[in-house]
Coordinates of C-alpha atoms in Angstrom, one line a residue:
M180 CA -104.9 119.5 -218.4
P181 CA -105.5 116.0 -219.7
S182 CA -102.6 113.9 -220.9
I183 CA -101.6 110.5 -222.3
T184 CA -98.3 108.7 -222.0
L185 CA -96.8 107.2 -225.1
A186 CA -95.7 103.6 -225.1
T187 CA -93.1 104.5 -227.7
P188 CA -91.6 108.0 -227.4
I189 CA -91.7 110.5 -230.3
S190 CA -89.0 113.1 -230.8
P191 CA -89.8 116.8 -231.1
E192 CA -88.8 116.6 -234.8
G193 CA -91.0 113.6 -235.4
W194 CA -93.9 115.3 -233.5
A195 CA -93.6 118.5 -235.5
E196 CA -93.4 116.7 -238.8
T197 CA -96.4 114.5 -238.0
L198 CA -98.6 117.6 -237.5
I199 CA -97.1 120.2 -239.9
G200 CA -95.0 118.2 -242.3
G201 CA -97.3 118.2 -245.3
Q202 CA -99.8 115.4 -244.5
C203 CA -102.2 117.8 -242.7
F204 CA -102.9 121.5 -243.1
R205 CA -104.9 122.2 -239.9
W206 CA -102.1 122.7 -237.4
R207 CA -100.0 125.8 -236.6
S208 CA -97.2 126.2 -234.1
D209 CA -98.3 127.7 -230.8
P210 CA -95.6 130.1 -229.5
E211 CA -96.9 129.9 -226.0
K212 CA -96.3 126.1 -225.7
I213 CA -93.1 124.2 -226.0
N214 CA -93.6 121.7 -228.8
G215 CA -97.2 123.0 -229.0
F216 CA -99.5 123.1 -232.0
R217 CA -103.0 124.6 -232.4
G218 CA -105.6 122.9 -234.6
Q219 CA -108.7 120.8 -234.4
I220 CA -109.8 117.2 -234.0
D221 CA -113.3 115.9 -234.5
G222 CA -114.8 119.4 -234.4
H223 CA -112.9 120.5 -231.3
A224 CA -110.4 123.3 -231.3
L225 CA -107.4 122.5 -229.1
T226 CA -103.6 122.9 -228.5
L227 CA -101.5 119.8 -228.4
S228 CA -98.1 119.8 -226.7
L229 CA -95.4 117.2 -226.3
S230 CA -93.3 116.9 -223.1
G231 CA -91.0 113.9 -222.8
S232 CA -93.2 110.9 -223.4
K233 CA -96.5 112.7 -222.6
I234 CA -98.9 114.5 -224.9
F235 CA -101.1 117.2 -223.3
W236 CA -104.2 118.8 -224.7
D237 CA -106.4 121.6 -223.5
Q238 CA -109.8 120.5 -224.7
K239 CA -111.6 118.5 -222.0
R240 CA -114.5 117.7 -224.3
L241 CA -112.2 115.7 -226.6
S242 CA -111.8 112.2 -225.2
A243 CA -108.4 110.4 -224.9
R244 CA -109.8 107.7 -227.2
S245 CA -110.5 110.3 -230.0
L246 CA -107.1 111.8 -229.6
K247 CA -105.4 108.5 -229.7
R248 CA -107.3 107.5 -232.8
Y249 CA -106.5 110.7 -234.6
L250 CA -102.8 110.5 -233.7
A251 CA -102.7 106.8 -234.6
I252 CA -101.4 105.9 -231.1
D253 CA -104.2 103.5 -230.5
T254 CA -102.4 100.8 -232.4
Q255 CA -99.0 99.1 -232.2
Y256 CA -97.3 101.6 -234.5
A257 CA -93.9 100.2 -233.6
D258 CA -94.8 97.2 -235.7
A259 CA -95.0 99.4 -238.8
W260 CA -91.6 101.1 -238.1
E261 CA -90.1 97.7 -237.5
A262 CA -91.5 96.3 -240.7
L263 CA -89.8 99.0 -242.9
P264 CA -86.5 97.9 -244.5
W265 CA -84.3 100.3 -242.5
R266 CA -81.8 97.5 -241.5
S267 CA -80.8 97.1 -245.2
D268 CA -81.6 100.7 -246.3
P269 CA -79.2 103.3 -244.8
Q270 CA -81.0 106.2 -246.5
L271 CA -84.3 105.2 -244.9
K272 CA -82.6 104.6 -241.5
S273 CA -81.2 108.1 -241.6
A274 CA -84.6 109.6 -242.3
M275 CA -86.2 107.5 -239.5
D276 CA -83.5 108.5 -237.0
A277 CA -84.0 112.2 -237.8
F278 CA -87.8 112.0 -237.2
Q279 CA -88.3 109.3 -234.6
G280 CA -91.9 108.5 -233.9
L281 CA -93.4 110.1 -237.0
R282 CA -96.7 108.5 -238.0
I283 CA -99.6 109.0 -240.3
L284 CA -102.6 110.9 -238.9
R285 CA -106.1 109.7 -239.3
Q286 CA -107.9 112.6 -240.9
P287 CA -111.4 113.0 -242.5
V288 CA -111.0 112.0 -246.1
E289 CA -113.5 114.7 -247.2
E290 CA -111.1 117.5 -246.0
V291 CA -108.0 115.7 -247.2
L292 CA -109.4 115.5 -250.8
F293 CA -110.1 119.2 -250.8
C294 CA -106.6 120.0 -249.5
F295 CA -104.8 117.9 -252.0
L296 CA -106.9 119.3 -254.9
C297 CA -105.5 122.6 -253.7
S298 CA -101.9 121.3 -253.6
S299 CA -101.0 121.5 -257.3
V300 CA -97.9 123.7 -257.6
K301 CA -98.5 125.1 -254.1
S302 CA -96.4 125.1 -250.9
I303 CA -97.6 123.9 -247.5
P304 CA -98.2 127.5 -246.2
Q305 CA -100.2 128.3 -249.4
I306 CA -102.4 125.2 -249.0
K307 CA -103.0 126.1 -245.4
Q308 CA -104.1 129.6 -246.5
M309 CA -106.6 128.3 -249.0
L310 CA -108.1 125.8 -246.5
E311 CA -108.4 128.5 -243.9
S312 CA -110.0 131.0 -246.3
V313 CA -112.7 128.6 -247.4
C314 CA -113.3 127.3 -243.9
R315 CA -113.5 130.8 -242.5
D316 CA -115.9 132.1 -245.1
F317 CA -118.1 129.0 -245.6
G318 CA -117.6 126.7 -242.6
D319 CA -119.0 127.0 -239.1
P320 CA -117.1 128.7 -236.2
I321 CA -115.8 126.2 -233.7
E322 CA -113.8 128.3 -231.2
G323 CA -111.4 131.2 -231.5
D324 CA -109.7 131.1 -234.9
Q325 CA -111.0 127.7 -235.8
Y326 CA -113.7 127.0 -238.4
S327 CA -115.0 123.7 -239.7
F328 CA -114.5 122.3 -243.2
P329 CA -117.8 123.3 -245.0
G330 CA -118.3 119.9 -246.7
W331 CA -118.8 119.0 -250.3
D332 CA -122.5 119.7 -250.4
T333 CA -121.7 123.3 -249.4
L334 CA -118.9 123.5 -251.9
R335 CA -121.3 122.4 -254.6
E336 CA -123.7 125.2 -253.7
I337 CA -120.8 127.7 -253.6
G338 CA -119.6 127.0 -257.1
E339 CA -116.4 128.0 -258.9
T340 CA -116.4 131.8 -258.8
P341 CA -116.4 132.3 -255.0
L342 CA -113.6 129.7 -254.7
R343 CA -111.5 131.6 -257.3
E344 CA -112.1 134.8 -255.2
R345 CA -110.4 132.9 -252.3
K346 CA -107.3 132.6 -254.4
L347 CA -107.7 129.0 -255.4
G348 CA -107.0 129.8 -259.0
Y349 CA -107.6 127.1 -261.6
R350 CA -108.0 124.6 -258.7
A351 CA -111.4 126.1 -258.1
K352 CA -112.7 124.5 -261.3
F353 CA -111.6 121.1 -260.3
I354 CA -113.1 121.5 -256.8
A355 CA -116.4 122.7 -258.2
Q356 CA -116.5 119.9 -260.7
T357 CA -115.6 117.3 -258.0
A358 CA -118.3 118.7 -255.7
S359 CA -120.9 117.9 -258.4
R360 CA -119.7 114.3 -258.5
V361 CA -119.3 113.3 -254.8
S362 CA -121.9 112.6 -252.1
S363 CA -122.1 111.0 -248.7
D364 CA -122.6 107.6 -250.5
Y365 CA -119.5 108.2 -252.6
F366 CA -117.4 108.8 -249.5
E367 CA -118.9 105.8 -247.6
T368 CA -118.0 103.6 -250.5
L369 CA -114.5 105.1 -250.7
K370 CA -113.9 104.5 -247.0
S371 CA -115.0 100.9 -247.3
T372 CA -113.0 99.8 -250.3
D373 CA -109.4 98.7 -250.7
Y374 CA -106.5 100.7 -251.9
A375 CA -106.6 99.7 -255.6
N376 CA -110.3 100.5 -255.9
A377 CA -110.1 103.7 -253.9
R378 CA -107.3 104.9 -256.1
T379 CA -109.4 104.2 -259.2
M380 CA -112.4 106.0 -257.7
L381 CA -110.3 109.0 -256.9
M382 CA -108.6 109.2 -260.3
D383 CA -112.1 109.4 -261.9
L384 CA -112.6 112.8 -260.2
P385 CA -111.7 116.0 -262.0
G386 CA -108.1 117.2 -261.3
V387 CA -107.1 114.0 -259.5
G388 CA -104.0 112.3 -260.9
E389 CA -101.9 109.5 -259.4
K390 CA -100.2 111.7 -256.9
I391 CA -103.3 113.3 -255.5
A392 CA -105.1 109.9 -255.4
D393 CA -102.2 108.4 -253.5
C394 CA -102.1 111.3 -251.0
V395 CA -105.8 111.0 -250.3
S396 CA -105.5 107.2 -250.1
L397 CA -102.6 107.5 -247.6
F398 CA -103.6 110.5 -245.5
G399 CA -107.4 110.3 -245.7
L400 CA -108.1 106.6 -246.0
G401 CA -105.2 105.1 -244.1
H402 CA -103.9 102.9 -247.0
L403 CA -100.3 102.8 -245.8
E404 CA -99.2 101.0 -248.9
A405 CA -99.8 104.1 -251.0
F406 CA -96.6 105.9 -252.1
P407 CA -97.3 109.5 -253.3
V408 CA -94.7 111.0 -255.5
D409 CA -94.4 114.7 -255.8
T410 CA -91.3 116.8 -256.9
W411 CA -89.7 116.5 -253.4
I412 CA -90.0 112.7 -253.4
A413 CA -89.1 112.3 -257.0
Q414 CA -85.9 114.3 -256.4
A415 CA -85.1 112.5 -253.1
M416 CA -85.6 109.1 -254.7
Q417 CA -83.4 110.0 -257.6
N418 CA -80.6 111.2 -255.3
L419 CA -80.9 108.4 -252.7
Y420 CA -81.8 105.4 -254.9
A421 CA -80.2 106.4 -258.2
L422 CA -83.5 106.4 -260.1
D423 CA -82.3 108.8 -262.8
G424 CA -84.7 109.0 -265.7
W425 CA -87.5 107.2 -264.0
T426 CA -91.0 108.4 -264.5
L427 CA -93.2 109.4 -261.5
P428 CA -95.3 106.2 -261.9
Q429 CA -92.2 104.1 -262.0
V430 CA -90.8 105.8 -258.9
A431 CA -94.2 105.1 -257.1
Q432 CA -94.1 101.5 -258.1
F433 CA -90.5 101.2 -256.9
G434 CA -91.6 102.7 -253.6
R435 CA -94.5 100.4 -253.1
T436 CA -92.3 97.4 -253.9
H437 CA -89.2 98.4 -252.0
F438 CA -90.9 99.6 -248.8
G439 CA -93.8 97.1 -248.8
A440 CA -97.0 97.4 -246.8
Y441 CA -95.9 100.6 -245.0
A442 CA -94.5 102.4 -248.1
G443 CA -96.5 105.5 -247.3
L444 CA -94.9 105.8 -243.9
A445 CA -91.5 105.5 -245.5
Q446 CA -92.5 108.1 -248.0
Q447 CA -93.3 110.6 -245.2
F448 CA -90.0 109.9 -243.5
L449 CA -88.1 110.5 -246.7
F450 CA -90.3 113.6 -247.6
S451 CA -89.5 115.2 -244.2
F452 CA -85.8 114.2 -244.5
A453 CA -85.5 115.7 -248.0
R454 CA -87.1 119.0 -246.9
S455 CA -84.8 119.3 -243.9
R456 CA -81.5 119.1 -245.8

């Protein structure tokens, strides 16, 4: 079984939160593997497992390079952790200590946009169920229980009603309307622009407000300065930083200012910490 050795160790808690902590909806715990999770990367179904400072995977067709890129371990991520203001921020330090090694995955933005359009008033398990249902019925089989994301051209052909039948509810309308607006050219432009322009482009889509735009910017485009604010983060920021009465945009601006260039990474630490308490 192929493996890679991490230069900077990741704790089991940080490992689990990286894969199933709300930034990605592809991964499931694998009961047959210690610290194991089943999902897919670059169209390959596989199980990832953590043992000490090594990550193992059971899909030989997936290169170590592709795995490292997806898990963001092809860069000096320690620089990002060091740049966060944990030395002067005990709340952030507690969150980072609880989930050592947590990082932001590099996911396909097309799928990330779909998932977060499904996220309104939904839990992580519910979003996973919606993604699985649409992939199973309209995507291509990969291996075992894994199916590809069908893509926005297919979603445009499907239309609203079949999506509602997969229990997407009112979100089906926004997804169908968005499908009529996006194209391969749209996504190429989105990937090549900066955070401010990407956010503007995303918020022009049906059903995309500031929170969804920031989630897609962070988790799908790698703009680590984005600071998504949902109910969990709003409550955590109120409790930890005394932001009583602040609006969600004000909280997001505070997060970007206080945490700096890696605000989105801080957000994920705090999100995981809030849910664990």
